[in-house]
Coordinates of C-alpha atoms in Angstrom, one line a residue:
Chain S
M19 CA 95.2 122.0 54.1
S20 CA 94.9 125.7 54.7
L21 CA 97.1 126.0 57.8
D22 CA 100.4 127.5 58.2
P23 CA 102.7 124.5 59.0
V24 CA 104.7 127.0 61.0
Q25 CA 102.3 127.6 63.5
V26 CA 102.4 124.0 64.6
M27 CA 105.3 124.8 66.4
K28 CA 104.1 128.1 67.6
V29 CA 101.8 128.1 70.7
Q30 CA 98.4 129.7 70.9
D31 CA 99.5 132.1 73.9
P32 CA 99.2 135.8 73.1
M33 CA 102.5 137.2 72.2
P34 CA 104.8 138.0 75.0
S35 CA 105.1 141.6 75.2
T36 CA 108.8 141.7 75.9
C37 CA 109.8 140.3 72.5
L38 CA 110.6 143.6 71.3
S39 CA 114.2 143.5 69.9
A40 CA 114.2 140.0 68.7
S41 CA 116.7 141.1 66.4
N42 CA 120.0 139.0 66.4
G43 CA 122.2 141.9 67.5
D44 CA 120.5 142.0 71.0
S45 CA 121.5 138.0 71.9
Q46 CA 124.9 138.8 70.1
A47 CA 126.2 141.2 72.7
S48 CA 125.6 139.2 75.5
W49 CA 127.0 136.2 73.6
D50 CA 130.1 138.0 73.1
D51 CA 130.3 138.4 77.0
S52 CA 129.8 134.7 77.8
K53 CA 132.3 133.7 75.1
D54 CA 135.0 134.2 77.6
I55 CA 133.4 132.1 80.2
H56 CA 134.2 128.2 79.3
E57 CA 131.7 125.9 81.0
N58 CA 132.5 122.5 81.2
V59 CA 129.3 120.7 80.0
D60 CA 130.1 116.9 80.1
S61 CA 133.3 117.4 78.4
T62 CA 135.2 114.5 79.5
K63 CA 135.1 112.9 76.2
K64 CA 135.8 115.7 74.3
P65 CA 139.1 117.6 73.7
K66 CA 137.8 121.2 74.0
S67 CA 134.6 122.4 75.5
G68 CA 133.1 125.8 73.9
P69 CA 131.3 128.2 75.7
V70 CA 127.7 127.8 76.3
R71 CA 125.8 129.7 73.9
R72 CA 122.5 131.8 74.6
A73 CA 119.8 130.6 72.3
R74 CA 118.7 133.1 69.9
K75 CA 115.2 134.7 70.0
V76 CA 112.7 134.0 67.2
E77 CA 109.5 135.0 68.6
G78 CA 108.1 138.6 67.7
G79 CA 109.0 138.3 64.0
I80 CA 109.1 135.7 61.1
F81 CA 112.0 133.5 61.3
F82 CA 110.9 130.5 59.6
P83 CA 108.9 131.5 56.4
K84 CA 107.4 129.0 54.1
P85 CA 109.6 128.0 51.5
E86 CA 107.8 129.0 48.4
N87 CA 107.1 132.8 49.8
A88 CA 110.9 133.1 50.8
V89 CA 113.8 133.6 48.6
T90 CA 115.5 130.2 49.1
I91 CA 119.2 130.1 48.9
A92 CA 120.7 126.5 49.2
V93 CA 124.6 126.5 50.0
S94 CA 126.5 123.7 50.5
S95 CA 129.0 123.2 53.4
R96 CA 132.2 123.2 51.2
V97 CA 131.4 126.8 50.3
L98 CA 129.8 128.2 53.4
F99 CA 133.0 127.2 55.2
R100 CA 136.6 126.1 54.5
T101 CA 136.7 122.0 54.4
E102 CA 140.1 121.7 52.4
K103 CA 141.7 119.6 55.2
E104 CA 138.6 117.4 55.7
Q105 CA 138.1 117.1 51.9
K106 CA 141.9 115.8 51.7
V107 CA 141.2 113.2 54.6
F108 CA 138.2 111.9 52.8
E109 CA 140.1 111.6 49.5
Q110 CA 143.1 110.1 50.7
K111 CA 141.8 107.9 53.7
G112 CA 138.3 107.0 52.9
I113 CA 135.0 107.7 54.3
E114 CA 135.3 105.7 57.7
E115 CA 138.6 107.6 58.3
Y116 CA 136.9 111.0 57.4
L117 CA 133.8 110.6 59.7
R118 CA 136.3 109.7 62.6
Y119 CA 138.1 112.8 61.8
Q120 CA 135.1 114.8 61.7
V121 CA 134.1 113.7 65.2
E122 CA 137.2 114.1 66.6
H123 CA 137.4 117.6 65.7
E124 CA 133.7 118.3 66.5
N125 CA 134.2 121.4 68.8
E126 CA 136.5 122.8 66.4
P127 CA 134.6 125.3 64.2
F128 CA 135.4 125.7 60.5
A129 CA 136.5 128.9 58.9
P130 CA 134.6 131.0 56.8
G131 CA 134.3 129.9 53.2
P132 CA 133.7 132.1 50.0
A133 CA 129.9 132.1 50.4
F134 CA 130.2 133.1 54.1
P135 CA 130.1 136.8 53.6
F136 CA 127.0 136.6 51.2
V137 CA 125.1 134.6 53.8
K138 CA 126.0 137.2 56.4
A139 CA 124.6 140.0 54.2
L140 CA 121.6 138.2 53.4
E141 CA 120.9 138.0 57.2
A142 CA 121.6 141.8 57.4
V143 CA 119.0 142.3 54.7
N144 CA 116.5 140.1 56.5
S145 CA 116.8 142.2 59.7
R146 CA 115.9 145.3 57.8
L147 CA 113.2 143.6 55.9
R148 CA 111.6 142.3 59.4
E149 CA 111.9 145.9 60.8
L150 CA 109.9 147.2 57.7
Y151 CA 107.3 144.3 57.0
P152 CA 107.2 142.2 60.6
D153 CA 104.4 140.1 59.1
S154 CA 105.9 139.2 55.6
E155 CA 107.3 135.9 54.7
E156 CA 109.4 137.5 51.7
L157 CA 112.6 136.9 53.3
F158 CA 116.0 135.0 52.5
D159 CA 116.0 131.7 53.8
I160 CA 119.1 129.7 54.0
V161 CA 119.4 126.0 53.8
L162 CA 122.5 123.7 54.2
V163 CA 122.4 121.1 51.6
T164 CA 125.4 118.7 51.8
Y165 CA 126.5 115.2 50.9
N166 CA 127.6 114.8 54.6
H167 CA 126.3 112.3 56.9
A168 CA 124.5 113.0 59.9
H169 CA 127.7 112.6 61.9
V170 CA 129.1 115.8 60.8
G171 CA 126.0 117.7 61.7
I172 CA 127.2 118.4 64.9
R173 CA 130.4 119.7 63.6
L174 CA 128.4 122.2 61.4
I175 CA 125.8 123.4 63.8
N176 CA 128.7 124.2 66.1
T177 CA 130.1 126.1 63.6
I178 CA 127.0 128.0 62.6
N179 CA 126.5 128.8 66.3
Y180 CA 130.0 130.0 66.8
H181 CA 129.6 132.4 63.8
S182 CA 126.3 133.5 64.7
L183 CA 124.4 132.7 61.4
F184 CA 121.0 131.7 61.2
I185 CA 120.6 128.5 59.4
E186 CA 118.1 126.3 60.5
R187 CA 117.1 124.1 57.7
F188 CA 119.4 121.4 57.0
C189 CA 119.5 118.6 54.1
M190 CA 122.2 116.1 55.1
T191 CA 121.8 113.5 52.4
G192 CA 124.6 111.1 53.6
G193 CA 125.8 110.4 50.0
S194 CA 122.5 110.8 47.7
S195 CA 122.2 113.5 45.4
P196 CA 120.8 116.6 46.8
I197 CA 119.4 117.9 43.4
G198 CA 116.0 116.2 44.0
Y199 CA 115.3 118.2 47.3
L200 CA 116.5 121.4 45.9
K201 CA 113.0 121.7 44.0
A202 CA 111.2 120.6 47.1
W203 CA 112.7 123.4 49.1
H204 CA 111.8 126.0 45.9
T205 CA 115.3 126.8 45.8
N206 CA 116.0 130.3 44.1
L207 CA 119.8 129.8 44.0
Y208 CA 122.1 126.9 44.7
L209 CA 125.6 127.5 45.5
S210 CA 128.2 124.7 45.6
A211 CA 131.7 123.7 45.3
D212 CA 130.9 120.9 42.9
A213 CA 130.7 121.7 39.2
E214 CA 128.8 118.8 38.3
K215 CA 126.0 119.3 40.9
V216 CA 125.6 122.7 39.8
Q217 CA 125.1 121.4 36.1
E218 CA 122.5 119.1 37.4
A219 CA 120.8 122.0 39.1
L220 CA 121.0 124.1 36.1
A221 CA 119.8 121.5 33.9
E222 CA 116.6 121.2 36.3
G223 CA 116.0 125.0 36.1
I224 CA 117.4 126.1 39.2
A225 CA 119.9 129.1 39.4
A226 CA 123.1 127.6 40.5
A227 CA 127.0 128.4 40.4
T228 CA 130.3 127.1 41.6
M229 CA 132.3 129.0 44.0
F230 CA 135.9 129.2 44.6
M231 CA 138.2 130.0 47.4
S232 CA 140.8 132.4 47.1
E233 CA 143.5 133.3 49.1
K234 CA 143.2 137.0 48.9
Q235 CA 139.9 138.5 50.2
I236 CA 138.8 142.3 50.1
E237 CA 136.6 143.6 52.6
V238 CA 132.9 143.7 51.7
S239 CA 130.0 145.6 53.2
E240 CA 128.2 144.3 56.1
T241 CA 125.2 146.4 55.7
Q242 CA 124.5 146.3 52.0
L243 CA 124.2 143.1 49.9
R244 CA 126.0 143.5 46.5
V245 CA 125.4 141.2 43.8
A246 CA 127.1 141.5 40.4
F247 CA 126.1 139.7 37.2
D248 CA 127.6 139.1 33.7
G249 CA 125.1 139.5 30.9
D250 CA 125.3 137.2 28.3
A251 CA 125.0 133.6 29.3
V252 CA 124.3 134.5 32.9
L253 CA 121.2 137.0 32.8
F254 CA 120.5 136.5 29.1
S255 CA 121.0 133.2 27.0
D256 CA 124.0 132.6 25.3
E257 CA 122.7 133.4 21.8
S258 CA 124.9 136.3 21.3
E259 CA 128.0 134.4 22.5
R260 CA 127.4 132.0 19.8
I261 CA 127.4 134.5 17.1
F262 CA 130.7 136.2 18.4
K263 CA 132.3 132.9 18.7
A264 CA 131.3 131.4 15.3
H265 CA 131.6 134.6 13.2
G266 CA 133.6 137.3 15.0
L267 CA 133.0 140.9 16.4
D268 CA 131.8 142.5 13.3
K269 CA 129.1 140.1 12.7
F270 CA 127.9 140.3 16.2
F271 CA 127.8 144.0 16.2
E272 CA 125.7 143.8 13.0
H273 CA 123.3 141.2 14.5
E274 CA 122.9 143.1 17.7
R275 CA 121.8 146.3 16.0
E276 CA 119.6 144.7 13.5
N277 CA 117.9 142.8 16.3
E278 CA 117.8 145.7 18.9
N279 CA 114.2 145.6 19.6
R280 CA 114.0 141.6 19.8
L281 CA 114.4 140.7 23.4
L282 CA 117.3 138.4 24.1
D283 CA 116.3 135.0 25.7
H284 CA 116.7 134.6 29.4
G285 CA 119.5 133.1 31.1
P286 CA 120.0 130.7 34.3
L287 CA 120.2 133.6 36.7
K288 CA 117.4 135.7 35.5
G289 CA 115.0 134.3 38.0
F290 CA 117.2 135.3 40.8
L291 CA 117.6 138.7 39.7
E292 CA 113.9 138.9 39.7
V293 CA 113.5 138.0 43.3
L294 CA 116.2 140.2 44.2
G295 CA 114.1 143.1 42.3
K296 CA 111.2 142.2 44.3
L297 CA 112.5 142.5 47.5
Q298 CA 114.3 145.9 46.5
K299 CA 110.9 147.1 45.5
K300 CA 109.7 146.4 48.9
F301 CA 112.5 149.1 50.4
Y302 CA 111.8 151.5 47.7
A303 CA 107.9 151.3 49.0
K304 CA 108.9 152.5 51.9
G305 CA 111.1 155.4 50.8
H306 CA 114.4 153.5 51.3
R307 CA 115.6 153.5 47.7
M308 CA 118.8 155.6 48.7
D309 CA 120.0 153.3 51.2
C310 CA 118.4 150.3 49.9
P311 CA 120.5 147.1 51.7
I312 CA 120.5 145.4 48.3
R313 CA 122.4 146.7 45.1
T314 CA 122.6 144.9 41.8
Y315 CA 125.5 145.6 39.3
L316 CA 125.8 144.5 35.5
V317 CA 129.2 144.2 34.6
T318 CA 129.6 143.1 31.0
A319 CA 132.2 142.6 28.4
R320 CA 129.7 144.1 26.0
S321 CA 130.5 147.6 24.1
A322 CA 127.7 150.1 25.0
A323 CA 127.2 152.0 21.8
S324 CA 127.6 149.0 19.5
S325 CA 125.6 146.2 21.5
G326 CA 124.5 147.7 24.7
I327 CA 121.2 148.8 23.7
R328 CA 119.6 145.4 23.4
A329 CA 120.8 144.4 26.7
L330 CA 119.2 147.4 28.2
K331 CA 115.9 147.1 26.4
T332 CA 115.7 143.5 27.4
L333 CA 116.0 144.2 31.2
R334 CA 113.4 147.0 30.7
A335 CA 111.2 144.4 29.1
W336 CA 111.5 142.2 31.8
G337 CA 110.7 144.8 34.3
L338 CA 113.9 144.6 35.9
E339 CA 116.2 147.3 37.3
M340 CA 119.7 147.1 37.6
D341 CA 121.5 149.7 40.1
E342 CA 124.7 150.0 38.4
A343 CA 125.8 148.9 34.7
L344 CA 129.2 148.8 33.4
F345 CA 130.1 148.1 29.8
L346 CA 133.6 147.1 29.7
A347 CA 134.1 146.5 25.9
G348 CA 136.7 143.8 26.5
A349 CA 138.4 145.3 29.4
P350 CA 139.3 143.4 32.3
K351 CA 136.7 142.9 34.9
G352 CA 139.1 142.1 37.8
P353 CA 139.9 146.0 38.7
M354 CA 136.3 146.9 38.1
L355 CA 135.2 144.2 40.5
E356 CA 137.7 144.9 43.1
K357 CA 135.9 148.5 43.5
I358 CA 132.5 147.2 43.5
R359 CA 133.2 144.6 46.2
P360 CA 130.3 142.5 45.5
H361 CA 129.3 139.6 48.0
I362 CA 129.0 137.4 44.9
Y363 CA 129.7 138.0 41.1
F364 CA 128.3 135.3 38.7
D365 CA 130.1 134.7 35.3
D366 CA 129.9 132.0 32.7
Q367 CA 133.5 132.2 31.8
M368 CA 136.2 130.5 34.0
F369 CA 138.7 133.2 32.5
H370 CA 136.6 136.0 34.1
V371 CA 136.1 134.3 37.4
E372 CA 139.5 133.5 37.8
G373 CA 140.5 137.0 37.3
A374 CA 138.1 138.1 39.7
V375 CA 139.1 135.8 42.5
E376 CA 142.9 136.5 41.7
M377 CA 142.0 140.3 42.9
G378 CA 140.1 138.9 46.0
A379 CA 136.6 139.5 44.7
I380 CA 134.2 136.6 45.4
A381 CA 133.2 135.1 42.2
A382 CA 130.8 132.1 41.1
H383 CA 131.0 130.3 37.9
V384 CA 127.9 129.6 36.0
P385 CA 128.4 126.4 34.0
Y386 CA 126.1 127.4 31.0
G387 CA 126.2 128.0 27.6
I388 CA 128.8 127.7 24.6
A389 CA 131.6 129.5 26.6
Q390 CA 132.0 126.1 28.3
K391 CA 133.3 124.6 25.0
Y392 CA 135.7 127.4 24.3
P393 CA 138.3 128.1 27.1
H394 CA 139.3 131.8 26.8
K395 CA 142.9 132.4 26.0
K396 CA 144.3 134.9 28.7
S397 CA 146.6 136.8 26.0
T398 CA 143.5 137.8 23.7
N399 CA 142.7 141.3 23.7
A400 CA 139.5 140.9 21.5
G401 CA 136.7 142.3 23.4
K402 CA 132.8 142.4 22.5
Chain D
M28 CA 111.8 90.9 50.9
A29 CA 114.3 92.4 48.6
V30 CA 116.6 93.1 51.8
N31 CA 116.1 89.5 52.7
E32 CA 117.4 88.1 49.5
R33 CA 120.5 90.4 49.8
L34 CA 120.9 89.3 53.3
R35 CA 120.5 85.6 52.4
N36 CA 123.3 86.2 49.7
L37 CA 125.7 87.8 52.2
Y38 CA 124.9 85.6 55.2
P39 CA 123.5 82.4 53.9
D40 CA 123.4 80.9 57.6
S41 CA 122.3 83.7 59.4
E42 CA 118.8 84.0 61.1
E43 CA 118.8 87.8 61.1
L44 CA 116.4 88.4 58.6
F45 CA 113.0 90.0 58.2
D46 CA 110.1 88.0 59.2
I47 CA 106.6 88.9 58.3
V48 CA 103.7 87.9 60.3
L49 CA 100.3 88.3 59.4
M50 CA 98.1 89.2 62.3
T51 CA 94.2 89.7 61.9
N52 CA 91.0 89.6 63.8
N53 CA 89.4 87.4 61.1
H54 CA 88.4 84.1 61.6
A55 CA 90.4 81.1 60.3
Q56 CA 87.6 80.9 57.2
V57 CA 88.9 84.0 55.7
G58 CA 92.2 82.6 55.7
V59 CA 92.0 80.7 52.4
R60 CA 91.5 83.9 50.7
L61 CA 94.1 85.5 52.4
I62 CA 96.6 82.9 51.7
N63 CA 95.3 83.0 47.8
S64 CA 96.0 86.7 47.4
I65 CA 99.5 86.3 49.1
N66 CA 100.4 83.7 46.7
H67 CA 99.0 85.8 43.8
Y68 CA 101.3 88.5 44.9
D69 CA 104.5 86.3 45.3
L70 CA 104.9 87.5 49.0
T71 CA 106.6 85.4 51.3
I72 CA 104.4 85.2 54.5
E73 CA 104.5 82.0 56.1
R74 CA 103.5 83.0 59.8
F75 CA 99.7 83.7 60.4
C76 CA 97.7 84.5 63.5
M77 CA 94.2 84.7 62.9
T78 CA 92.6 85.6 66.1
G79 CA 89.0 85.2 65.2
G80 CA 87.7 88.4 67.1
Q81 CA 90.3 88.2 70.2
S82 CA 92.9 90.9 70.6
P83 CA 96.1 90.1 69.1
I84 CA 98.2 92.1 71.4
G85 CA 99.2 89.1 73.5
Y86 CA 100.3 87.4 70.6
L87 CA 102.5 90.2 69.4
K88 CA 104.8 89.9 72.3
A89 CA 105.0 86.1 71.9
Y90 CA 106.3 86.7 68.4
L91 CA 108.9 89.1 69.8
T92 CA 107.1 91.5 67.4
N93 CA 109.4 94.4 66.5
L94 CA 106.9 96.4 64.7
Y95 CA 103.1 96.3 64.4
L96 CA 101.1 97.8 61.4
S97 CA 97.3 98.2 61.5
K98 CA 94.6 100.2 60.4
D99 CA 92.8 100.2 63.8
S100 CA 94.0 102.9 66.0
K101 CA 92.9 101.1 69.3
K102 CA 95.0 97.8 68.9
V103 CA 98.1 100.3 67.8
Q104 CA 97.6 102.3 71.1
E105 CA 97.5 99.1 73.1
A106 CA 100.5 97.9 71.6
I107 CA 102.5 101.2 72.1
E108 CA 101.4 100.7 75.6
E109 CA 102.7 97.3 75.7
G110 CA 105.9 98.6 74.5
I111 CA 105.8 97.5 71.0
A112 CA 106.7 99.9 68.1
A113 CA 103.2 100.5 66.3
A114 CA 101.6 102.7 63.9
I115 CA 98.3 103.2 62.1
M116 CA 98.7 102.9 58.4
F117 CA 97.3 105.4 55.7
K118 CA 96.8 105.0 51.9
P119 CA 98.2 107.8 50.2
D120 CA 96.0 110.0 47.9
V121 CA 98.2 109.7 44.9
E122 CA 100.2 106.6 43.8
S123 CA 103.8 107.2 43.7
Q124 CA 106.8 104.8 42.4
L125 CA 108.8 103.1 44.9
S126 CA 112.2 101.8 44.8
E127 CA 112.1 97.7 44.5
T128 CA 115.6 97.5 45.5
Q129 CA 116.1 99.5 48.5
L130 CA 114.1 99.7 51.5
R131 CA 113.5 103.3 52.4
V132 CA 112.1 104.1 56.2
A133 CA 111.6 107.6 57.3
F134 CA 111.0 109.0 60.9
D135 CA 109.8 111.9 62.5
G136 CA 112.2 112.8 65.6
D137 CA 110.0 114.1 68.5
A138 CA 107.6 111.6 70.0
V139 CA 108.5 108.9 67.4
L140 CA 112.1 108.2 68.0
F141 CA 112.6 110.4 70.9
S142 CA 110.2 110.9 73.7
D143 CA 107.8 113.8 73.6
E144 CA 109.2 115.9 76.4
S145 CA 110.4 118.9 74.1
E146 CA 107.2 118.7 72.2
I147 CA 105.5 119.4 75.6
I148 CA 107.7 122.5 76.0
V149 CA 106.9 123.7 72.8
K150 CA 103.2 123.4 73.2
Q151 CA 103.0 124.8 76.7
H152 CA 105.8 127.3 76.6
G153 CA 106.5 128.4 72.9
L154 CA 109.8 128.2 70.7
D155 CA 112.2 130.4 72.5
T156 CA 112.0 128.5 75.7
F157 CA 112.1 125.4 73.7
F158 CA 115.5 126.6 72.3
E159 CA 116.8 127.7 75.7
H160 CA 116.2 124.2 77.0
E161 CA 117.4 122.4 74.2
K162 CA 120.5 124.5 74.5
Q163 CA 120.9 123.8 78.1
H164 CA 120.5 120.3 77.9
E165 CA 122.4 119.9 74.9
N166 CA 124.5 117.0 76.0
K167 CA 121.6 115.1 78.0
P168 CA 120.2 112.6 75.6
L169 CA 116.8 112.7 75.1
A170 CA 114.4 109.6 76.5
Q171 CA 113.4 107.1 73.9
G172 CA 110.4 107.3 71.9
P173 CA 107.9 104.0 70.6
L174 CA 110.0 103.7 67.3
K175 CA 113.7 103.7 68.7
C176 CA 113.7 99.8 68.8
F177 CA 112.8 99.5 65.3
L178 CA 115.3 101.8 64.1
E179 CA 117.8 100.0 66.2
A180 CA 116.8 96.6 64.5
L181 CA 117.2 98.2 61.1
G182 CA 120.7 99.5 62.0
K183 CA 121.6 96.1 63.2
L184 CA 120.8 94.8 59.8
Q185 CA 122.7 97.6 58.0
K186 CA 125.7 97.0 59.9
K187 CA 125.9 93.6 58.6
F188 CA 125.9 95.1 55.1
Y189 CA 128.6 97.5 56.0
A190 CA 130.8 94.8 57.4
K191 CA 130.7 93.2 53.8
N192 CA 131.6 96.8 52.4
E193 CA 128.2 97.3 50.9
R194 CA 127.8 100.7 52.6
L195 CA 127.1 102.6 49.4
N196 CA 124.6 100.4 47.7
C197 CA 123.0 99.2 51.2
P198 CA 119.5 98.2 50.6
I199 CA 118.2 99.7 53.6
R200 CA 118.2 103.6 54.0
T201 CA 116.7 105.6 56.9
F202 CA 115.7 109.1 57.0
L203 CA 115.1 111.7 59.6
V204 CA 112.5 114.2 58.7
T205 CA 112.0 116.6 61.6
A206 CA 110.4 119.8 62.0
R207 CA 113.2 120.8 64.4
S208 CA 115.6 123.7 63.5
A209 CA 119.1 122.6 63.0
A210 CA 121.2 125.3 64.6
S211 CA 118.8 125.9 67.5
S212 CA 117.7 122.4 68.6
G213 CA 119.5 120.0 66.1
V214 CA 122.6 119.1 68.2
R215 CA 120.4 117.2 70.8
V216 CA 119.0 115.2 68.6
L217 CA 122.1 114.0 66.7
K218 CA 124.0 113.6 70.2
T219 CA 121.0 111.3 71.3
L220 CA 121.3 109.1 68.2
R221 CA 125.1 108.9 68.7
S222 CA 124.8 108.0 72.3
W223 CA 122.5 105.1 71.4
G224 CA 124.9 104.0 68.7
L225 CA 122.6 104.7 66.2
E226 CA 123.3 106.0 62.6
I227 CA 120.7 107.6 60.4
D228 CA 121.6 107.8 56.7
E229 CA 119.8 111.2 55.9
A230 CA 118.7 113.9 58.3
L231 CA 116.5 116.7 57.2
F232 CA 115.9 119.6 59.5
L233 CA 113.0 121.6 58.3
A234 CA 112.6 124.1 60.8
G235 CA 108.7 124.4 60.3
A236 CA 108.9 124.0 56.6
P237 CA 105.9 121.6 55.0
K238 CA 107.2 117.8 55.1
G239 CA 105.0 116.7 52.0
P240 CA 107.5 118.2 49.2
L241 CA 110.7 116.7 50.7
L242 CA 108.9 113.1 51.4
Q243 CA 107.7 113.3 48.0
K244 CA 111.3 113.5 47.0
I245 CA 112.5 110.8 49.5
R246 CA 109.9 108.3 48.6
P247 CA 110.0 106.2 51.6
H248 CA 108.3 102.9 51.7
I249 CA 106.9 104.1 55.1
F250 CA 107.2 107.5 57.1
F251 CA 106.2 107.2 60.7
D252 CA 105.1 110.6 62.4
D253 CA 102.9 111.5 65.6
Q254 CA 100.9 114.3 64.3
M255 CA 98.2 113.5 62.1
F256 CA 98.6 117.0 60.4
H257 CA 102.1 115.9 59.0
I258 CA 100.6 112.4 58.0
E259 CA 97.9 114.1 56.1
G260 CA 100.3 116.6 54.4
A261 CA 102.3 113.3 53.4
K262 CA 99.4 111.5 52.0
E263 CA 98.3 114.3 49.8
M264 CA 101.6 114.2 48.2
G265 CA 101.7 110.3 47.7
T266 CA 103.9 109.2 50.6
I267 CA 102.9 106.0 52.5
A268 CA 102.4 107.6 56.0
A269 CA 101.9 105.6 59.4
H270 CA 100.7 107.4 62.4
V271 CA 102.1 106.7 65.8
P272 CA 99.5 107.5 68.5
Y273 CA 102.0 108.7 71.3
G274 CA 102.4 111.7 73.3
I275 CA 101.1 115.1 73.7
G276 CA 100.7 115.6 69.9
Q277 CA 97.5 113.5 70.1
K278 CA 95.9 116.2 72.1
Y279 CA 96.5 119.0 69.7
N280 CA 95.0 119.1 66.0
K281 CA 97.2 121.6 64.0
G282 CA 98.6 123.2 66.9
K283 CA 95.3 124.1 68.8
L284 CA 94.4 122.3 71.9
I285 CA 91.7 119.7 71.3
E286 CA 88.5 120.1 73.7
P287 CA 88.3 117.0 75.9
E288 CA 84.8 116.3 74.7
K289 CA 86.2 115.7 71.3
Q290 CA 89.1 113.6 72.3
Q291 CA 86.8 110.6 72.5
K292 CA 87.0 109.2 69.0

């Protein structure tokens, strides 16, 4: 089968010449104008009728890349939007009542959830990529993967259109586990509110993390995607953590120095950093290193002189670049993250994730490695 | 048949079960071998129609057939024209394990559950016009397609299980696997299903992504689609696929209009 499945939907006409700015920005401006016009489209049964939205323009650019070529990010509906009220209805009153509630409130869009700024930033990067490489399929592709039934689908679609997101691929599994589908979508990253599902995904070799909603939210950039990673048990394996937890700091330093030139094993999010790096290189190739819309950060509790070399040498051996590296030697990560303002920060220890969320940074927990068995005491000041 | 057992457990006096009828062009003499095979595999097929060369289409109506499966495309087309849900079956290239306790049926959207009106717009005017059109007609239900009644019949049986509180381990599961995009054209599909009072368990909006890998994960006992391109993709990955020869998709092979001469198969 040599044909691109996307072409089945496209017509064989010559590309119309008026599709110049197929960018979302164009249609968004006119959408804002028509937002005030409320048109009643058969709204006798529904409580509120939303404005009629202009359809998005998708010709004149790649908007539906093949999953194996794109960087596929699977998000669950609970992290993309805030659904706490609906969750409570489900837990307290059962599924039939939950479905009825959702259908009743169909035209009320959800509020943005923890993954929302991340997804918005991905789209910003996509527009830049399309400008520079109009025929490339190496873009971010966002798939909504949710336990919900098809009934809730309409509310989700209404919300997506209300916020002007571009999420066209859905997987509504009506109660079955979505993990099987993740592999079929060539998922590069899976974000969910459910720790169990995230653990299943990690066990299948898919980079995954649990996200949490915080009350405080710091502002993040709309033009530059910023992703921050912890080092051990996120980018690297947890071998060093094990030594530290079992034998203490000094042993850890000794071990790191002895094994300076031996690479660390890779961790669950190394693959994701790799694909980010690949996209970054596309910008560098066109001379955009200084204003690259993707920026990566390493925020690690490691100490630079005593254990930093091994981390840096490992990254170099993998051919991966990190834009900024912060070695904290045990200092709290929260204030640093507040300054960085990442769209997402991955860490394996709940202690750090909670600290970040308290300061309003968007953090995601990667439930991997030995740290899951040792809840960190907040008062400890021992660093690595 | 596994579903029939569960139904009989819950509703011992109901006649709302699956009934399988063997329809064949064969002569009565071949009947013995067929019966022997049926018994060998422990199937419960008690109704036969051996037409000895005549077309079985007339009998389909007499049997109030809800779904007709055959390898012969002409007969299937005749059946569809008569308003009976029908499809041409294909054997997959690779074997895959299927559930023995849960019947899983997957459907394409346009030109299978729904009419091909939207496909016509895409093929003739392109994606952007299609999205505009779908947004404008968001609240107008699509016309029905050839397999809508079969989904209805499945839904009726499903409701019998829900009524006895078996929603979570219902032995019938339906899937919608469509190349449509969710945010731009998905609402109309979901609203249409709702207006028909039909529920579908899982809905996958692919926005043009290949169906093969996802079907491989779903493992349906049968997957209905109107475009041979998708049927072939499904077959390659081990899914049992059935072609529904309906609508404008038949004139296009992989997105290109087939020349009229080649259309006569």
